[in-house]
Short mmCIF file of N, CA and C in Angstrom, two decimals:
data_model
loop_
_atom_site.label_atom_id
_atom_site.label_comp_id
_atom_site.label_asym_id
_atom_site.label_seq_id
_atom_site.Cartn_x
_atom_site.Cartn_y
_atom_site.Cartn_z
N MET A 1 153.37 337.36 173.21
CA MET A 1 152.71 338.21 172.24
C MET A 1 153.32 337.93 170.88
N THR A 2 152.47 337.72 169.91
CA THR A 2 152.87 337.48 168.55
C THR A 2 153.19 338.85 167.90
N ARG A 3 154.29 338.93 167.19
CA ARG A 3 154.64 340.16 166.48
C ARG A 3 154.26 339.93 165.00
N THR A 4 153.45 340.82 164.50
CA THR A 4 153.00 340.72 163.10
C THR A 4 153.38 342.06 162.39
N ARG A 5 154.09 341.88 161.29
CA ARG A 5 154.50 343.07 160.51
C ARG A 5 153.90 342.97 159.13
N TYR A 6 153.29 344.07 158.69
CA TYR A 6 152.70 344.16 157.38
C TYR A 6 153.38 345.29 156.59
N LYS A 7 153.24 345.24 155.27
CA LYS A 7 153.76 346.30 154.49
C LYS A 7 152.86 347.53 154.58
N TYR A 8 151.51 347.31 154.53
CA TYR A 8 150.55 348.36 154.57
C TYR A 8 149.47 348.01 155.61
N ALA A 9 149.03 349.03 156.32
CA ALA A 9 147.89 348.88 157.24
C ALA A 9 146.85 349.91 156.82
N LEU A 10 145.72 349.46 156.32
CA LEU A 10 144.65 350.34 155.87
C LEU A 10 143.68 350.51 157.04
N ILE A 11 143.62 351.72 157.55
CA ILE A 11 142.87 352.00 158.78
C ILE A 11 141.63 352.78 158.46
N ASP A 12 140.51 352.39 159.05
CA ASP A 12 139.24 353.06 158.91
C ASP A 12 139.25 354.33 159.76
N MET A 13 139.53 355.46 159.11
CA MET A 13 139.65 356.70 159.84
C MET A 13 138.38 357.08 160.62
N SER A 14 137.24 356.94 159.96
CA SER A 14 135.99 357.33 160.59
C SER A 14 135.71 356.51 161.86
N TYR A 15 135.96 355.19 161.77
CA TYR A 15 135.71 354.32 162.90
C TYR A 15 136.58 354.73 164.09
N ILE A 16 137.91 354.85 163.83
CA ILE A 16 138.78 355.16 164.96
C ILE A 16 138.52 356.56 165.47
N LEU A 17 138.35 357.52 164.58
CA LEU A 17 138.11 358.88 164.98
C LEU A 17 136.84 358.99 165.87
N TYR A 18 135.75 358.40 165.41
CA TYR A 18 134.51 358.51 166.20
C TYR A 18 134.56 357.69 167.49
N ARG A 19 135.24 356.58 167.44
CA ARG A 19 135.41 355.77 168.65
C ARG A 19 136.16 356.57 169.71
N ASN A 20 137.22 357.20 169.26
CA ASN A 20 138.03 358.00 170.19
C ASN A 20 137.31 359.30 170.65
N ALA A 21 136.56 359.86 169.73
CA ALA A 21 135.75 361.06 170.10
C ALA A 21 134.75 360.70 171.17
N HIS A 22 134.10 359.53 171.05
CA HIS A 22 133.16 359.13 172.07
C HIS A 22 133.88 358.91 173.40
N ALA A 23 135.07 358.34 173.37
CA ALA A 23 135.81 358.12 174.61
C ALA A 23 136.19 359.44 175.29
N ILE A 24 136.63 360.38 174.49
CA ILE A 24 137.04 361.69 175.04
C ILE A 24 135.84 362.52 175.52
N SER A 25 134.72 362.43 174.80
CA SER A 25 133.57 363.29 175.13
C SER A 25 132.71 362.76 176.26
N GLY A 26 132.91 361.52 176.68
CA GLY A 26 132.13 360.94 177.75
C GLY A 26 132.06 361.75 178.98
N GLY A 27 130.83 362.18 179.35
CA GLY A 27 130.63 362.96 180.56
C GLY A 27 131.02 364.41 180.46
N LYS A 28 131.37 364.85 179.24
CA LYS A 28 131.82 366.22 179.08
C LYS A 28 130.73 366.99 178.28
N GLY A 29 130.76 368.30 178.47
CA GLY A 29 129.82 369.15 177.80
C GLY A 29 130.47 369.88 176.64
N VAL A 30 129.73 370.82 176.10
CA VAL A 30 130.20 371.63 174.97
C VAL A 30 131.42 372.44 175.41
N GLY A 31 132.49 372.37 174.59
CA GLY A 31 133.71 373.09 174.88
C GLY A 31 134.70 372.44 175.83
N GLU A 32 134.34 371.29 176.39
CA GLU A 32 135.21 370.65 177.36
C GLU A 32 136.19 369.66 176.74
N TYR A 33 136.19 369.54 175.41
CA TYR A 33 137.19 368.78 174.65
C TYR A 33 137.34 369.42 173.33
N THR A 34 138.44 369.11 172.63
CA THR A 34 138.73 369.78 171.38
C THR A 34 139.00 368.74 170.28
N SER A 35 139.04 369.24 169.03
CA SER A 35 139.42 368.39 167.92
C SER A 35 140.87 367.95 168.05
N GLY A 36 141.70 368.80 168.63
CA GLY A 36 143.12 368.42 168.81
C GLY A 36 143.26 367.21 169.75
N GLU A 37 142.41 367.14 170.78
CA GLU A 37 142.44 365.95 171.66
C GLU A 37 142.03 364.70 170.92
N ILE A 38 141.04 364.85 170.04
CA ILE A 38 140.60 363.70 169.25
C ILE A 38 141.72 363.21 168.35
N ILE A 39 142.40 364.14 167.69
CA ILE A 39 143.52 363.82 166.80
C ILE A 39 144.62 363.11 167.61
N ARG A 40 144.98 363.68 168.77
CA ARG A 40 146.02 363.09 169.60
C ARG A 40 145.72 361.65 169.97
N ILE A 41 144.51 361.41 170.44
CA ILE A 41 144.19 360.05 170.91
C ILE A 41 144.07 359.11 169.72
N THR A 42 143.72 359.60 168.54
CA THR A 42 143.63 358.76 167.33
C THR A 42 145.04 358.32 166.93
N ILE A 43 146.00 359.19 166.98
CA ILE A 43 147.42 358.84 166.69
C ILE A 43 147.91 357.87 167.74
N GLN A 44 147.57 358.13 169.00
CA GLN A 44 147.99 357.26 170.06
C GLN A 44 147.41 355.86 169.89
N THR A 45 146.27 355.73 169.25
CA THR A 45 145.66 354.42 169.02
C THR A 45 146.55 353.59 168.10
N LEU A 46 147.15 354.21 167.07
CA LEU A 46 148.06 353.50 166.22
C LEU A 46 149.29 353.00 167.00
N ASN A 47 149.79 353.83 167.89
CA ASN A 47 150.93 353.44 168.72
C ASN A 47 150.52 352.26 169.64
N LYS A 48 149.34 352.32 170.16
CA LYS A 48 148.83 351.28 171.08
C LYS A 48 148.74 349.96 170.38
N VAL A 49 148.26 349.96 169.14
CA VAL A 49 148.13 348.70 168.37
C VAL A 49 149.50 348.06 168.23
N ALA A 50 150.47 348.87 167.91
CA ALA A 50 151.85 348.34 167.75
C ALA A 50 152.44 347.88 169.08
N ARG A 51 152.30 348.71 170.10
CA ARG A 51 152.87 348.41 171.41
C ARG A 51 152.18 347.24 172.12
N ASP A 52 150.86 347.27 172.18
CA ASP A 52 150.15 346.29 172.95
C ASP A 52 149.85 344.99 172.24
N TYR A 53 149.71 345.06 170.92
CA TYR A 53 149.31 343.89 170.15
C TYR A 53 150.38 343.42 169.18
N GLY A 54 151.44 344.19 169.04
CA GLY A 54 152.53 343.78 168.19
C GLY A 54 152.22 343.87 166.68
N ILE A 55 151.20 344.61 166.33
CA ILE A 55 150.82 344.72 164.92
C ILE A 55 151.46 346.00 164.39
N THR A 56 152.37 345.83 163.42
CA THR A 56 153.06 346.99 162.88
C THR A 56 152.97 346.94 161.36
N ALA A 57 153.32 348.07 160.75
CA ALA A 57 153.31 348.17 159.28
C ALA A 57 154.37 349.14 158.84
N ASP A 58 154.86 348.93 157.63
CA ASP A 58 155.79 349.91 157.04
C ASP A 58 155.04 351.24 156.79
N LYS A 59 153.79 351.14 156.41
CA LYS A 59 153.05 352.35 156.09
C LYS A 59 151.61 352.20 156.59
N PHE A 60 151.20 353.06 157.54
CA PHE A 60 149.82 353.14 157.95
C PHE A 60 149.15 354.16 157.02
N ILE A 61 147.95 353.82 156.55
CA ILE A 61 147.17 354.73 155.68
C ILE A 61 145.76 354.83 156.23
N PHE A 62 145.35 356.04 156.55
CA PHE A 62 143.98 356.26 156.95
C PHE A 62 143.13 356.37 155.72
N ILE A 63 142.03 355.61 155.68
CA ILE A 63 141.10 355.70 154.59
C ILE A 63 139.78 356.23 155.19
N TYR A 64 139.22 357.21 154.52
CA TYR A 64 138.03 357.87 155.10
C TYR A 64 136.87 357.88 154.12
N ASP A 65 135.65 357.89 154.65
CA ASP A 65 134.43 358.02 153.82
C ASP A 65 134.39 359.46 153.31
N LYS A 66 133.95 359.62 152.08
CA LYS A 66 133.87 360.96 151.55
C LYS A 66 132.52 361.12 150.82
N TRP A 67 131.75 362.07 151.28
CA TRP A 67 130.42 362.37 150.77
C TRP A 67 130.50 362.86 149.33
N ASP A 68 129.54 362.49 148.52
CA ASP A 68 129.46 362.98 147.15
C ASP A 68 128.09 363.57 146.93
N THR A 69 127.99 364.86 146.66
CA THR A 69 126.73 365.55 146.52
C THR A 69 125.92 365.04 145.32
N SER A 70 126.62 364.60 144.27
CA SER A 70 125.92 364.10 143.10
C SER A 70 125.15 362.83 143.36
N PHE A 71 125.61 362.05 144.38
CA PHE A 71 124.85 360.85 144.76
C PHE A 71 123.99 361.10 145.98
N GLY A 72 124.12 362.26 146.58
CA GLY A 72 123.42 362.52 147.81
C GLY A 72 123.96 361.71 148.95
N GLY A 73 125.25 361.43 148.91
CA GLY A 73 125.87 360.62 149.95
C GLY A 73 126.98 359.75 149.35
N TYR A 74 126.77 358.45 149.49
CA TYR A 74 127.74 357.48 149.04
C TYR A 74 127.14 356.69 147.86
N TYR A 75 127.99 356.18 147.05
CA TYR A 75 127.57 355.42 145.87
C TYR A 75 126.68 354.23 146.27
N ARG A 76 127.09 353.55 147.36
CA ARG A 76 126.31 352.40 147.81
C ARG A 76 124.90 352.81 148.22
N THR A 77 124.76 353.95 148.87
CA THR A 77 123.46 354.49 149.27
C THR A 77 122.61 354.76 148.03
N TYR A 78 123.27 355.37 147.04
CA TYR A 78 122.62 355.65 145.76
C TYR A 78 122.11 354.36 145.10
N LEU A 79 122.95 353.32 145.08
CA LEU A 79 122.55 352.03 144.49
C LEU A 79 121.35 351.40 145.22
N LEU A 80 121.35 351.57 146.52
CA LEU A 80 120.28 350.96 147.34
C LEU A 80 119.09 351.89 147.55
N ASN A 81 118.99 352.93 146.75
CA ASN A 81 117.88 353.87 146.82
C ASN A 81 117.71 354.50 148.21
N GLY A 82 118.83 354.79 148.85
CA GLY A 82 118.78 355.44 150.15
C GLY A 82 118.49 354.52 151.31
N LEU A 83 118.45 353.23 151.10
CA LEU A 83 118.10 352.29 152.17
C LEU A 83 119.33 351.78 152.93
N TYR A 84 120.40 352.54 152.86
CA TYR A 84 121.66 352.18 153.52
C TYR A 84 122.06 353.33 154.41
N LYS A 85 122.25 353.05 155.68
CA LYS A 85 122.63 354.06 156.69
C LYS A 85 121.57 355.15 156.81
N ASP A 86 120.32 354.85 156.55
CA ASP A 86 119.28 355.85 156.61
C ASP A 86 118.76 356.04 158.05
N ASP A 87 119.24 355.24 158.98
CA ASP A 87 118.80 355.37 160.36
C ASP A 87 119.72 356.25 161.17
N ARG A 88 120.71 356.89 160.56
CA ARG A 88 121.70 357.66 161.31
C ARG A 88 121.42 359.16 161.32
N ALA A 89 120.34 359.58 160.74
CA ALA A 89 120.07 361.04 160.61
C ALA A 89 119.97 361.70 161.99
N ASP A 90 119.42 361.04 163.00
CA ASP A 90 119.29 361.68 164.30
C ASP A 90 120.64 361.92 164.99
N ASN A 91 121.68 361.23 164.53
CA ASN A 91 123.00 361.41 165.11
C ASN A 91 123.71 362.68 164.59
N TYR A 92 123.28 363.20 163.47
CA TYR A 92 123.98 364.33 162.85
C TYR A 92 123.22 365.60 163.01
N ILE A 93 123.24 366.10 164.22
CA ILE A 93 122.55 367.35 164.56
C ILE A 93 123.45 368.52 164.15
N THR A 94 122.87 369.46 163.44
CA THR A 94 123.60 370.67 162.99
C THR A 94 123.22 371.86 163.90
N SER A 95 123.96 372.96 163.74
CA SER A 95 123.63 374.17 164.52
C SER A 95 122.26 374.72 164.11
N GLU A 96 121.89 374.51 162.87
CA GLU A 96 120.55 374.90 162.43
C GLU A 96 119.46 374.09 163.14
N ASP A 97 119.71 372.81 163.33
CA ASP A 97 118.77 371.97 164.06
C ASP A 97 118.63 372.44 165.50
N VAL A 98 119.73 372.83 166.10
CA VAL A 98 119.68 373.33 167.48
C VAL A 98 118.91 374.59 167.56
N GLU A 99 119.08 375.52 166.61
CA GLU A 99 118.32 376.78 166.61
C GLU A 99 116.84 376.53 166.44
N ILE A 100 116.46 375.61 165.58
CA ILE A 100 115.06 375.23 165.37
C ILE A 100 114.48 374.70 166.67
N LEU A 101 115.26 373.85 167.34
CA LEU A 101 114.81 373.27 168.60
C LEU A 101 114.64 374.34 169.66
N LYS A 102 115.52 375.30 169.69
CA LYS A 102 115.41 376.41 170.70
C LYS A 102 114.16 377.26 170.45
N GLN A 103 113.74 377.36 169.23
CA GLN A 103 112.54 378.16 168.87
C GLN A 103 111.25 377.42 169.19
N ASP A 104 111.32 376.12 169.35
CA ASP A 104 110.15 375.30 169.61
C ASP A 104 109.75 375.46 171.09
N PRO A 105 108.57 375.96 171.38
CA PRO A 105 108.18 376.14 172.78
C PRO A 105 108.01 374.83 173.55
N LEU A 106 107.89 373.72 172.84
CA LEU A 106 107.75 372.44 173.52
C LEU A 106 109.08 371.79 173.88
N SER A 107 110.18 372.39 173.46
CA SER A 107 111.52 371.83 173.73
C SER A 107 111.88 372.08 175.16
N THR A 108 112.35 371.03 175.80
CA THR A 108 112.80 371.15 177.21
C THR A 108 114.27 371.56 177.22
N PRO A 109 114.73 372.19 178.31
CA PRO A 109 116.17 372.52 178.42
C PRO A 109 117.07 371.33 178.28
N LYS A 110 116.64 370.18 178.79
CA LYS A 110 117.43 368.97 178.69
C LYS A 110 117.57 368.52 177.22
N LYS A 111 116.50 368.59 176.47
CA LYS A 111 116.53 368.20 175.05
C LYS A 111 117.42 369.16 174.27
N ILE A 112 117.38 370.43 174.61
CA ILE A 112 118.20 371.44 173.92
C ILE A 112 119.67 371.20 174.27
N GLU A 113 119.97 370.92 175.50
CA GLU A 113 121.34 370.63 175.94
C GLU A 113 121.90 369.41 175.21
N GLU A 114 121.09 368.35 175.10
CA GLU A 114 121.54 367.14 174.44
C GLU A 114 121.82 367.44 172.94
N ALA A 115 120.94 368.23 172.33
CA ALA A 115 121.14 368.59 170.91
C ALA A 115 122.41 369.39 170.72
N GLU A 116 122.66 370.33 171.68
CA GLU A 116 123.91 371.14 171.61
C GLU A 116 125.16 370.24 171.78
N LYS A 117 125.09 369.24 172.66
CA LYS A 117 126.19 368.32 172.83
C LYS A 117 126.44 367.53 171.55
N LYS A 118 125.36 367.03 170.91
CA LYS A 118 125.53 366.27 169.68
C LYS A 118 126.07 367.16 168.58
N CYS A 119 125.60 368.37 168.48
CA CYS A 119 126.09 369.32 167.49
C CYS A 119 127.56 369.62 167.68
N TYR A 120 127.95 369.86 168.89
CA TYR A 120 129.37 370.11 169.21
C TYR A 120 130.22 368.90 168.86
N PHE A 121 129.74 367.73 169.26
CA PHE A 121 130.45 366.48 168.94
C PHE A 121 130.68 366.36 167.45
N ASN A 122 129.60 366.55 166.66
CA ASN A 122 129.68 366.44 165.21
C ASN A 122 130.68 367.45 164.61
N SER A 123 130.57 368.70 165.04
CA SER A 123 131.42 369.71 164.47
C SER A 123 132.92 369.49 164.88
N THR A 124 133.15 369.03 166.09
CA THR A 124 134.50 368.75 166.56
C THR A 124 135.08 367.57 165.78
N CYS A 125 134.28 366.56 165.55
CA CYS A 125 134.77 365.41 164.76
C CYS A 125 135.08 365.82 163.30
N ARG A 126 134.19 366.64 162.75
CA ARG A 126 134.44 367.10 161.35
C ARG A 126 135.75 367.92 161.28
N GLU A 127 135.94 368.75 162.26
CA GLU A 127 137.14 369.56 162.30
C GLU A 127 138.41 368.67 162.45
N ALA A 128 138.33 367.68 163.33
CA ALA A 128 139.47 366.75 163.51
C ALA A 128 139.75 366.01 162.22
N LYS A 129 138.70 365.55 161.55
CA LYS A 129 138.87 364.81 160.30
C LYS A 129 139.53 365.69 159.25
N HIS A 130 139.05 366.93 159.12
CA HIS A 130 139.59 367.86 158.17
C HIS A 130 141.09 368.12 158.42
N VAL A 131 141.43 368.37 159.66
CA VAL A 131 142.83 368.63 160.01
C VAL A 131 143.68 367.41 159.74
N MET A 132 143.20 366.23 160.05
CA MET A 132 143.95 365.01 159.82
C MET A 132 144.17 364.83 158.32
N ILE A 133 143.16 365.01 157.51
CA ILE A 133 143.30 364.86 156.06
C ILE A 133 144.31 365.85 155.49
N GLN A 134 144.27 367.08 156.00
CA GLN A 134 145.15 368.13 155.47
C GLN A 134 146.60 367.99 155.97
N ASP A 135 146.80 367.58 157.22
CA ASP A 135 148.13 367.70 157.83
C ASP A 135 148.87 366.42 158.11
N LEU A 136 148.20 365.29 158.32
CA LEU A 136 148.93 364.08 158.73
C LEU A 136 149.89 363.59 157.66
N LYS A 137 149.61 363.92 156.39
CA LYS A 137 150.54 363.51 155.32
C LYS A 137 151.92 364.10 155.57
N ASN A 138 151.99 365.27 156.21
CA ASN A 138 153.26 365.95 156.48
C ASN A 138 154.09 365.17 157.52
N PHE A 139 153.47 364.23 158.20
CA PHE A 139 154.14 363.41 159.19
C PHE A 139 154.26 361.96 158.73
N GLY A 140 154.03 361.73 157.43
CA GLY A 140 154.15 360.38 156.86
C GLY A 140 152.96 359.49 157.09
N LEU A 141 151.82 360.08 157.42
CA LEU A 141 150.63 359.32 157.65
C LEU A 141 149.55 359.79 156.67
N PRO A 142 149.51 359.21 155.46
CA PRO A 142 148.58 359.69 154.46
C PRO A 142 147.12 359.34 154.76
N CYS A 143 146.24 360.16 154.27
CA CYS A 143 144.80 359.91 154.41
C CYS A 143 144.23 359.89 152.98
N LEU A 144 143.44 358.86 152.72
CA LEU A 144 142.93 358.65 151.36
C LEU A 144 141.43 358.59 151.39
N GLY A 145 140.77 359.33 150.51
CA GLY A 145 139.34 359.34 150.38
C GLY A 145 138.96 359.71 148.97
N LEU A 146 137.91 359.13 148.44
CA LEU A 146 137.39 359.45 147.11
C LEU A 146 135.94 359.76 147.23
N GLU A 147 135.48 360.79 146.51
CA GLU A 147 134.06 361.18 146.59
C GLU A 147 133.15 359.97 146.27
N GLY A 148 132.17 359.77 147.16
CA GLY A 148 131.20 358.72 146.98
C GLY A 148 131.63 357.35 147.47
N TRP A 149 132.87 357.26 147.96
CA TRP A 149 133.40 355.96 148.43
C TRP A 149 133.44 355.93 149.93
N GLU A 150 133.18 354.74 150.47
CA GLU A 150 133.33 354.51 151.91
C GLU A 150 134.58 353.67 152.15
N PHE A 151 134.98 353.64 153.42
CA PHE A 151 136.19 352.88 153.79
C PHE A 151 136.17 351.46 153.23
N ASP A 152 135.10 350.73 153.47
CA ASP A 152 135.07 349.29 153.07
C ASP A 152 135.39 349.13 151.59
N ASP A 153 134.74 349.94 150.76
CA ASP A 153 134.93 349.81 149.33
C ASP A 153 136.32 350.24 148.87
N LEU A 154 136.80 351.34 149.42
CA LEU A 154 138.10 351.87 149.03
C LEU A 154 139.21 350.97 149.59
N ALA A 155 139.03 350.42 150.78
CA ALA A 155 140.02 349.53 151.35
C ALA A 155 140.12 348.24 150.49
N TRP A 156 138.98 347.74 150.08
CA TRP A 156 139.00 346.53 149.21
C TRP A 156 139.75 346.81 147.91
N LEU A 157 139.45 347.91 147.27
CA LEU A 157 140.12 348.27 146.01
C LEU A 157 141.64 348.48 146.25
N SER A 158 141.97 349.19 147.30
CA SER A 158 143.37 349.44 147.64
C SER A 158 144.11 348.13 147.92
N ALA A 159 143.48 347.23 148.66
CA ALA A 159 144.14 345.97 148.98
C ALA A 159 144.36 345.15 147.72
N CYS A 160 143.40 345.19 146.79
CA CYS A 160 143.58 344.47 145.54
C CYS A 160 144.76 345.01 144.76
N ILE A 161 144.87 346.33 144.71
CA ILE A 161 145.97 346.99 143.98
C ILE A 161 147.30 346.75 144.71
N LEU A 162 147.34 346.91 145.99
CA LEU A 162 148.57 346.78 146.76
C LEU A 162 149.04 345.30 146.87
N PHE A 163 148.15 344.36 146.68
CA PHE A 163 148.50 342.96 146.79
C PHE A 163 149.68 342.59 145.89
N ASP A 164 149.70 343.13 144.71
CA ASP A 164 150.78 342.84 143.78
C ASP A 164 152.02 343.65 144.05
N ASN A 165 151.93 344.63 144.94
CA ASN A 165 153.05 345.50 145.23
C ASN A 165 153.74 345.02 146.48
N GLN A 166 154.24 343.79 146.44
CA GLN A 166 154.91 343.21 147.61
C GLN A 166 156.36 343.39 147.47
#
């Protein structure tokens, strides 16, 4: 195994968080997993990368996407007139969507259950993300996000700035 050490590791928080949330939620229903479990497995992922692949860093930094209401999302979406990530709306079911579905006489119990699972998944992930942003800095694991910016853009800018900070 090759050991690779970096000064900084810029980690896509949303990718790892949702990847781990899908792993934890598999085959489980509403209330059968928590945001705390998602946070735990996300931190364990960083340990796994170091342990199993030998990739380490002096400082791991989670970078997260941050919605900006003035753009109606992300700056890139704004630039592309909403033609970016516009196919993901069905994945973000809210409690209001579930209530509307329950009121629809054509909704089947299976469809309502699936909507409730998606809603719980989304709210649990949002809660995990919020807790991570607020508290991980206290353990030396900062989380960085700017309104209207996504991981890719912010990681590129951060890498350019940090490149001279060797």
